[in-house]
Amino acid sequence: MPVDVLVGLQWGDEGKGKIVDVLAPTYDAVARFQGGPNAGHTLTFDGMKHVLRQVPSGIFHPHILNVVGNGVVLDPVVFREELQKLTDRGVDWSKNLYISKKAQLILPSHRALDRINEEARGNTKIGSTLKGIGPTYSDKIGRVGLRVGNILLPDFQERYKEAVAQHVSIAAPYNKKLEIEEFEEEFFSAIEFLRTLQLTDTEYLLNDLLSQGKRILAEGAQGSLLDIDFGTYPYVTSSSTISAGACTGLGISPRHIDKVYGITKAYCTRVGSGPFPTELEDEVGEELRKAGREFGAVTGRPRRCGWIDLPALRYAIMLNGVTELHLMKADVLDGFAEIQACTHYRTATGESTTRLPDPGELQTVTPEYQAIPGWHTDLTQVTEAAQFPQELSDYLNFLEKELQVPIRIVSVGPDRVSTILR
Ligand code: IMP
C-alpha cells in the first residue's frame, strides 16, 4: 500500500517538517492534508534553516510532487511570501507544486474575526495563532466558504464581497469593525499570483499517481492533542489532525494507507491555553525551554514545557494507528541528571488511570512519574544507534514497552544529518 501518513502525537511542534524532509526522497509526492499558516515546519540542512507554513516539506526535492490538499486552509498572502522566500534561496517550485481547487481560502476578514472571537473569550482564550484558521473552517462547514477554485470564476469579486458582508454581520454584535481595508490590496494581488500556479483537482492527481504505483507521504500539521474531535477541546485547532484526516484532506481511500509515522518529542511542549498535565512551571521547565529553544516558529511565543506524557501518547497512538515512532529532540535531555516519564494519572477522586479523561477532568489530574537516569552524553556527536549511551537505550526500550510501538528514528539535532535510524 503506497500511502504513508506522518502525524504529530502531542500538541504540535514535534519536528514533523524535519522528518518529512528526511523521508521525502523515498516518496514520489508529499501532500499536506489539513491546517494552514498556523503551522511552522522547520527544516535545517546545508547550514540553512527554512520554516514552511503551507508549502509541503518535500519542496526542496525537485523530483517530488508537492501537493496542498483540499483539507488545507490557504492564506494566499502568506503563501506568496513563502514561495518568494524559496525563490530567493534558489528553490524552483514552479514545476512540482500543486494546489487543490477545493482548499479553502483564508480571507483578511477571517483573520479579523479570529481576533474578535479570541478577544470575546475573555479568560478562556484558546491562544490561537490568529491566522484565521477557526473562522475559515467554520465557513467551510457552514457551506459559505470560498475555495481556491473560485478565484478562476468571473464572479470571484462578488463572492468575496458577499463573504465579507457576512463577516461584517458576525462582528457587529461585538461592536467591532473588521478593519480589513488595508489588507485587501495585498490580498487581491496575492490572488492574482495564485491564479498563475498549478491549481487542480489534486484528488485526481494523487489517485492517478497511486494507479501508476507511485508512493505518497501525507504530511500532517499541528498534533493529535489539538485534533478538533479528540484533542483537548475547546483548546484545539479546527481540523482533523489525526491520520484519518489524510483521507478526507486529500481524497485518498483508507485502503491505500500503510504506515503511520507518529512524531513525538522526548519531552512535551504546548503553545496556547488548555490542559497540560505534565507541565513544569519551575526552573526545570525553564531549563527544557532553554535547551530545546522552545519558542514558536510562527508566533515566537515561549512554549510551555514538561515531561513526556505516556497516557496522552498511548491515546494518540491508538487514534492514529501509529506503526512506528520517531523520537525528536533527544539531545535536549543531555544535561539532565534524571528525567521523568508520566506513566499514569491520579484523578481528583484518587483513582489511578492510564486513560485520557475528558479535557475538563484532565485539568485536575496529577501525573505520576517514573524516574529515568540521564545519559550525560552529547548526543549531537552520535552518528549511529550503536553509539547510544546505555541510559538512552534503556529509555528507548522503556518507551517501546510502555507504548507498544517500535521507535525507528531518534533525532539528536535540528539538522537533516542528525537523524539516527534504529
Ligand atoms: P489556531 O489553529 O491558530 O486557531 O490555534 C488553536 C490552538 O492550536 C492554539 O493553542 C495554538 O497555539 C495551537 N496551534 C495551532 N497551530 C499550531 C502548530 O502548528 N503548532 C503548535 N500549536 C499550534
Coordinates of C-alpha atoms and ligand atoms in Angstrom, one line a residue:
M1 CA 0.0 0.0 0.0
P2 CA 1.6 3.2 -1.2
V3 CA 0.4 5.9 1.1
D4 CA 2.1 6.6 4.5
V5 CA 0.9 9.2 6.9
L6 CA 3.0 11.3 9.2
V7 CA 1.4 12.9 12.2
G8 CA 2.3 14.8 15.4
L9 CA 1.3 12.9 18.6
Q10 CA 1.4 15.8 21.0
W11 CA 0.3 19.5 20.8
G12 CA 2.3 20.2 17.6
D13 CA 5.9 21.4 17.2
E14 CA 7.1 17.8 17.4
G15 CA 9.5 18.2 14.5
K16 CA 7.3 16.9 11.7
G17 CA 8.9 19.1 9.0
K18 CA 12.4 17.7 9.7
I19 CA 11.2 14.1 9.4
V20 CA 9.2 14.7 6.2
D21 CA 12.3 16.2 4.7
V22 CA 14.4 13.2 5.7
L23 CA 11.8 10.7 4.4
A24 CA 10.8 12.6 1.3
P25 CA 13.4 11.1 -1.1
T26 CA 11.8 7.7 -0.8
Y27 CA 8.4 9.1 -2.0
D28 CA 7.1 10.4 -5.3
A29 CA 4.8 13.0 -3.7
V30 CA 4.4 14.8 -0.4
A31 CA 0.9 16.1 0.4
R32 CA -0.3 18.4 3.2
F33 CA -3.8 17.4 4.3
Q34 CA -5.0 19.9 6.9
G35 CA -4.2 23.1 8.7
G36 CA -2.8 26.3 7.2
P37 CA -0.4 29.1 8.1
N38 CA -0.8 28.3 11.8
A39 CA 1.9 25.6 11.2
G40 CA 5.6 26.3 11.1
H41 CA 7.5 23.3 9.8
T42 CA 11.2 23.8 10.3
L43 CA 13.8 22.1 8.1
T44 CA 17.6 22.6 8.6
F45 CA 20.2 21.4 6.1
D46 CA 23.4 22.7 4.5
G47 CA 23.7 25.3 7.3
M48 CA 20.3 26.9 6.4
K49 CA 17.1 26.9 8.4
H50 CA 13.8 27.0 6.5
V51 CA 10.3 27.5 8.0
L52 CA 7.4 26.3 5.9
R53 CA 3.9 27.2 6.8
Q54 CA 1.6 25.9 4.0
V55 CA 4.1 24.6 1.4
P56 CA 4.6 20.8 1.8
S57 CA 8.0 19.9 3.3
G58 CA 9.1 17.9 0.2
I59 CA 9.6 21.1 -1.8
F60 CA 13.4 21.0 -1.6
H61 CA 13.4 17.8 -3.7
P62 CA 12.8 18.8 -7.3
H63 CA 11.7 15.3 -8.4
I64 CA 9.0 15.1 -5.7
L65 CA 5.5 16.4 -6.3
N66 CA 4.2 18.7 -3.5
V67 CA 0.5 18.9 -3.0
V68 CA -1.5 21.3 -0.9
G69 CA -4.6 19.2 -0.4
N70 CA -8.3 20.1 -0.2
G71 CA -8.2 19.8 3.6
V72 CA -5.9 22.8 3.9
V73 CA -7.0 26.4 4.6
L74 CA -4.8 28.6 2.4
D75 CA -3.8 32.2 3.1
P76 CA -2.7 33.5 -0.4
V77 CA -0.7 36.3 1.1
V78 CA 1.4 34.1 3.4
F79 CA 1.7 31.5 0.6
R80 CA 3.2 34.1 -1.8
E81 CA 5.6 35.2 0.8
E82 CA 6.7 31.6 1.5
L83 CA 7.2 30.9 -2.2
Q84 CA 9.1 34.2 -2.7
K85 CA 11.5 33.2 0.1
L86 CA 12.1 29.9 -1.5
T87 CA 12.8 31.6 -4.8
D88 CA 15.2 33.9 -3.1
R89 CA 17.0 30.8 -1.8
G90 CA 17.2 29.3 -5.3
V91 CA 14.5 26.7 -4.9
D92 CA 12.5 26.2 -8.1
W93 CA 8.9 25.2 -7.1
S94 CA 7.3 26.1 -10.4
K95 CA 7.0 22.6 -11.7
N96 CA 6.5 20.4 -8.7
L97 CA 3.9 22.3 -6.6
Y98 CA 0.1 21.7 -7.0
I99 CA -2.8 23.2 -5.1
S100 CA -6.2 21.8 -4.6
K101 CA -9.0 23.8 -6.1
K102 CA -11.0 22.6 -3.2
A103 CA -8.8 24.0 -0.5
Q104 CA -10.4 26.8 1.4
L105 CA -9.2 30.4 1.1
I106 CA -8.4 32.4 4.2
L107 CA -9.6 36.0 3.7
P108 CA -8.4 39.1 5.6
S109 CA -11.8 39.1 7.3
H110 CA -11.2 35.6 8.7
R111 CA -8.1 36.8 10.4
A112 CA -10.0 39.8 11.8
L113 CA -12.8 37.5 13.1
D114 CA -10.3 35.2 14.7
R115 CA -9.0 38.2 16.7
I116 CA -12.5 39.3 17.6
N117 CA -13.5 35.8 18.7
E118 CA -10.4 35.4 20.8
E119 CA -10.9 38.8 22.5
A120 CA -14.5 37.9 23.2
R121 CA -13.5 34.8 25.1
G122 CA -12.0 36.8 27.9
N123 CA -10.1 34.5 30.2
T124 CA -11.0 31.3 28.3
K125 CA -8.8 32.3 25.3
I126 CA -7.7 29.4 23.0
G127 CA -4.3 31.0 22.5
S128 CA -5.0 30.9 18.7
T129 CA -2.2 31.8 16.3
L130 CA -4.8 34.4 14.9
K131 CA -4.2 33.3 11.3
G132 CA -7.9 33.0 10.6
I133 CA -7.9 29.2 10.9
G134 CA -11.1 28.8 13.0
P135 CA -13.3 31.2 11.1
T136 CA -12.2 29.7 7.7
Y137 CA -13.0 26.2 8.8
S138 CA -16.3 27.5 10.3
D139 CA -17.3 28.9 6.9
K140 CA -16.3 25.6 5.2
I141 CA -18.5 23.6 7.5
G142 CA -21.2 26.3 7.2
R143 CA -21.0 25.8 3.4
V144 CA -20.3 29.5 2.8
G145 CA -16.5 29.4 2.4
L146 CA -14.6 30.4 -0.7
R147 CA -12.4 27.8 -2.3
V148 CA -9.2 28.2 -4.3
G149 CA -11.1 27.1 -7.4
N150 CA -13.4 30.1 -7.0
I151 CA -10.6 32.5 -7.9
L152 CA -10.9 31.2 -11.5
L153 CA -14.5 32.2 -11.8
P154 CA -15.6 35.6 -13.3
D155 CA -17.7 36.4 -10.3
F156 CA -15.0 35.9 -7.7
Q157 CA -15.1 39.6 -6.6
E158 CA -18.9 39.4 -5.9
R159 CA -18.4 36.2 -4.0
Y160 CA -15.7 37.8 -2.0
K161 CA -17.9 40.8 -1.2
E162 CA -20.7 38.5 -0.1
A163 CA -18.4 36.6 2.2
V164 CA -17.1 39.8 3.8
A165 CA -20.6 41.2 4.2
Q166 CA -21.4 38.1 6.2
H167 CA -18.3 38.5 8.3
V168 CA -19.2 42.1 9.0
S169 CA -22.6 41.0 10.3
I170 CA -20.9 38.4 12.5
A171 CA -18.7 41.1 14.0
A172 CA -21.5 43.6 14.5
P173 CA -22.8 42.3 17.9
Y174 CA -19.3 42.6 19.3
N175 CA -19.4 46.3 18.3
K176 CA -16.3 45.6 16.3
K177 CA -15.3 46.9 12.8
L178 CA -13.4 44.4 10.8
E179 CA -10.7 46.9 9.7
I180 CA -9.6 44.9 6.7
E181 CA -9.3 47.6 4.0
E182 CA -5.6 48.0 4.5
F183 CA -5.1 44.2 3.8
E184 CA -7.3 43.9 0.7
E185 CA -4.9 45.2 -1.8
E186 CA -2.2 42.7 -0.9
F187 CA -4.9 40.0 -0.7
F188 CA -6.0 40.6 -4.3
S189 CA -2.5 40.9 -5.6
A190 CA -1.8 37.5 -3.9
I191 CA -4.9 36.1 -5.6
E192 CA -3.5 37.3 -9.0
F193 CA -0.3 35.4 -8.1
L194 CA -2.3 32.3 -7.0
R195 CA -4.0 32.2 -10.4
T196 CA -0.7 31.7 -12.1
L197 CA 0.1 28.5 -10.1
Q198 CA -0.9 24.9 -10.8
L199 CA -4.4 24.8 -9.3
T200 CA -6.1 21.4 -9.9
D201 CA -8.3 18.6 -8.6
T202 CA -5.5 17.2 -6.6
E203 CA -7.6 14.1 -5.6
Y204 CA -7.3 13.0 -9.3
L205 CA -3.6 13.9 -9.4
L206 CA -2.9 11.8 -6.3
N207 CA -5.1 8.9 -7.3
D208 CA -3.5 8.8 -10.7
L209 CA -0.1 8.6 -9.1
L210 CA -1.4 5.7 -7.0
S211 CA -2.6 3.9 -10.1
Q212 CA 0.9 4.3 -11.5
G213 CA 2.3 2.5 -8.4
K214 CA 3.8 5.8 -7.0
R215 CA 4.3 6.4 -3.3
I216 CA 2.8 9.3 -1.4
L217 CA 3.7 10.7 2.0
A218 CA 0.8 12.5 3.7
E219 CA 2.1 15.4 5.9
G220 CA 0.1 16.3 8.9
A221 CA 0.3 19.6 10.8
Q222 CA -0.3 20.5 14.4
G223 CA -0.7 17.5 16.7
S224 CA -3.2 14.8 17.8
L225 CA -4.0 16.6 21.1
L226 CA -5.1 19.6 19.0
D227 CA -7.5 17.5 16.9
I228 CA -11.0 19.0 16.6
D229 CA -12.7 15.8 17.8
F230 CA -10.1 14.1 20.1
G231 CA -7.9 16.9 21.3
T232 CA -8.3 18.9 24.5
Y233 CA -11.5 20.6 23.2
P234 CA -12.1 23.6 23.1
Y235 CA -8.4 24.3 23.3
V236 CA -7.7 22.7 19.9
T237 CA -7.3 23.7 16.3
S238 CA -10.2 23.4 13.8
S239 CA -9.1 20.5 11.7
S240 CA -8.7 16.7 11.9
T241 CA -5.1 16.4 12.7
I242 CA -5.1 12.6 13.1
S243 CA -4.2 10.1 10.4
A244 CA -7.9 9.7 9.3
G245 CA -7.7 13.4 8.2
A246 CA -5.4 12.3 5.4
C247 CA -8.2 10.5 3.7
T248 CA -10.7 13.4 3.7
G249 CA -8.0 16.0 3.4
L250 CA -6.5 14.5 0.2
G251 CA -9.3 12.4 -1.3
I252 CA -7.4 9.1 -0.7
S253 CA -9.1 5.9 0.3
P254 CA -8.1 4.3 3.7
R255 CA -7.3 1.1 1.8
H256 CA -4.2 2.8 0.4
I257 CA -2.7 3.6 3.7
D258 CA 0.1 1.6 5.1
K259 CA 2.5 3.1 7.6
V260 CA 1.6 5.8 10.1
Y261 CA 4.6 7.6 11.5
G262 CA 4.0 9.1 14.9
I263 CA 6.3 12.0 15.8
T264 CA 6.9 12.9 19.4
K265 CA 9.4 14.9 21.4
A266 CA 11.4 13.1 24.1
Y267 CA 9.6 15.5 26.4
C268 CA 6.5 17.6 25.8
T269 CA 5.5 21.2 24.8
R270 CA 2.4 23.1 24.2
V271 CA 1.7 26.7 22.9
G272 CA -1.6 28.4 23.7
S273 CA -4.0 27.5 26.5
G274 CA -5.6 24.3 27.7
P275 CA -4.8 21.3 29.9
F276 CA -1.2 20.0 30.1
P277 CA -0.8 17.6 33.0
T278 CA 3.0 17.2 32.9
E279 CA 3.7 21.0 32.5
L280 CA 6.7 22.2 34.6
E281 CA 6.2 25.8 35.7
D282 CA 9.5 25.8 37.6
E283 CA 13.2 26.0 36.8
V284 CA 13.2 22.5 35.2
G285 CA 10.6 23.7 32.7
E286 CA 12.7 26.8 32.1
E287 CA 15.8 24.6 31.5
L288 CA 13.8 22.5 28.9
R289 CA 12.7 25.7 27.2
K290 CA 16.2 27.0 27.0
A291 CA 17.9 23.7 26.0
G292 CA 15.1 23.0 23.4
R293 CA 14.9 26.6 22.2
E294 CA 11.2 26.2 22.7
F295 CA 9.8 29.4 21.1
G296 CA 7.0 29.2 18.5
A297 CA 8.1 29.1 14.8
V298 CA 5.0 31.1 13.8
T299 CA 4.3 33.4 16.7
G300 CA 7.6 33.5 18.6
R301 CA 5.7 32.7 21.9
P302 CA 7.6 30.8 24.6
R303 CA 6.3 27.2 24.6
R304 CA 5.0 25.6 27.8
C305 CA 7.3 22.7 28.6
G306 CA 7.0 19.5 30.6
W307 CA 7.9 15.8 30.8
I308 CA 6.8 13.1 28.3
D309 CA 3.2 12.1 28.9
L310 CA 2.6 8.4 28.2
P311 CA -1.2 8.2 28.8
A312 CA -1.5 11.0 26.2
L313 CA 0.9 9.3 23.8
R314 CA -0.9 6.0 24.1
Y315 CA -4.2 7.8 23.3
A316 CA -2.6 9.4 20.2
I317 CA -1.1 6.2 19.1
M318 CA -4.4 4.5 19.3
L319 CA -6.3 7.2 17.4
N320 CA -3.7 7.3 14.6
G321 CA -2.9 3.6 14.4
V322 CA 0.8 4.5 14.7
T323 CA 3.1 1.8 13.2
E324 CA 6.4 3.4 14.1
L325 CA 7.5 6.2 16.4
H326 CA 10.1 8.9 15.8
L327 CA 11.5 10.4 18.9
M328 CA 12.6 14.0 18.4
K329 CA 15.0 16.3 20.3
A330 CA 16.5 13.5 22.5
D331 CA 19.7 15.7 22.7
V332 CA 17.7 18.4 24.6
L333 CA 17.7 16.0 27.6
D334 CA 21.5 15.6 27.5
G335 CA 22.2 17.8 30.5
F336 CA 19.6 16.3 32.9
A337 CA 20.8 14.0 35.7
E338 CA 17.4 12.4 35.8
I339 CA 14.4 12.6 33.5
Q340 CA 10.8 11.8 34.3
A341 CA 8.1 10.0 32.3
C342 CA 4.5 10.2 33.3
T343 CA 3.1 6.6 33.3
H344 CA -0.4 7.3 34.6
Y345 CA -2.6 9.9 36.2
R346 CA -4.1 10.2 39.6
T347 CA -7.6 11.7 39.3
A348 CA -9.2 14.2 41.7
T349 CA -11.1 11.3 43.3
G350 CA -7.8 9.4 43.9
E351 CA -8.1 6.8 41.2
S352 CA -5.2 5.7 39.1
T353 CA -5.7 5.7 35.3
T354 CA -3.7 5.2 32.2
R355 CA -6.5 6.6 30.0
L356 CA -7.0 10.2 29.0
P357 CA -10.0 11.7 30.8
D358 CA -12.3 14.4 29.4
P359 CA -10.4 17.7 28.9
G360 CA -12.2 19.3 31.9
E361 CA -11.1 16.5 34.1
L362 CA -7.6 16.4 32.6
Q363 CA -7.1 19.9 34.1
T364 CA -7.4 18.3 37.6
V365 CA -5.3 15.1 37.3
T366 CA -2.0 14.7 39.0
P367 CA 0.7 13.0 36.8
E368 CA 2.6 10.0 38.4
Y369 CA 6.1 9.6 37.2
Q370 CA 8.8 7.0 36.7
A371 CA 12.3 8.4 37.1
I372 CA 14.8 7.6 34.3
P373 CA 18.5 8.0 34.7
G374 CA 20.0 10.7 32.5
W375 CA 22.8 9.9 30.0
H376 CA 25.2 12.8 30.4
T377 CA 26.4 12.4 26.8
D378 CA 26.5 14.9 24.0
L379 CA 24.1 13.2 21.6
T380 CA 24.7 15.7 18.9
Q381 CA 28.0 13.9 18.3
V382 CA 26.4 10.5 17.8
T383 CA 26.1 9.3 14.2
E384 CA 24.6 5.8 14.6
A385 CA 22.4 3.9 17.1
A386 CA 25.3 1.7 18.2
Q387 CA 26.9 4.8 19.8
F388 CA 23.9 5.5 22.0
P389 CA 24.7 5.6 25.7
Q390 CA 23.2 2.7 27.7
E391 CA 20.9 5.0 29.6
L392 CA 19.4 6.3 26.3
S393 CA 18.9 2.7 25.0
D394 CA 17.2 1.9 28.3
Y395 CA 14.9 4.9 27.9
L396 CA 14.0 3.9 24.4
N397 CA 13.3 0.3 25.5
F398 CA 11.2 1.5 28.3
L399 CA 9.2 3.8 26.0
E400 CA 8.7 0.9 23.5
K401 CA 7.5 -1.4 26.2
E402 CA 5.1 1.2 27.6
L403 CA 3.8 2.3 24.2
Q404 CA 3.9 -1.0 22.4
V405 CA 5.3 0.6 19.2
P406 CA 8.9 0.5 17.8
I407 CA 11.0 3.7 17.8
R408 CA 12.6 3.7 14.4
I409 CA 14.1 7.2 14.4
V410 CA 15.8 9.2 17.1
S411 CA 16.6 12.8 16.3
V412 CA 19.7 14.3 18.0
G413 CA 19.8 17.8 16.5
P414 CA 17.9 20.1 14.1
D415 CA 20.0 19.2 11.0
R416 CA 18.9 16.6 8.5
V417 CA 22.1 14.7 9.2
S418 CA 21.3 14.4 13.0
T419 CA 18.8 11.7 12.4
I420 CA 19.6 8.2 13.7
L421 CA 17.8 5.2 12.3
R422 CA 17.3 2.2 14.6
Ligands
IMP1 P1 -5.3 28.1 15.7 O1 -5.2 26.8 15.0 O2 -4.4 29.1 15.2 O3 -6.7 28.5 15.9 O4 -4.8 27.8 17.2 C1 -5.5 26.9 18.1 C2 -4.6 26.2 19.1 O5 -3.7 25.4 18.4 C3 -3.7 27.2 19.8 O6 -3.4 26.7 21.1 C4 -2.4 27.2 19.0 O7 -1.3 27.6 19.8 C5 -2.3 25.8 18.6 N1 -1.6 25.6 17.3 C6 -2.1 25.9 16.1 N2 -1.2 25.5 15.2 C7 -0.1 25.0 15.9 C8 1.1 24.5 15.4 O8 1.4 24.4 14.3 N3 2.0 24.1 16.4 C9 1.6 24.2 17.7 N4 0.5 24.6 18.2 C10 -0.4 25.1 17.2

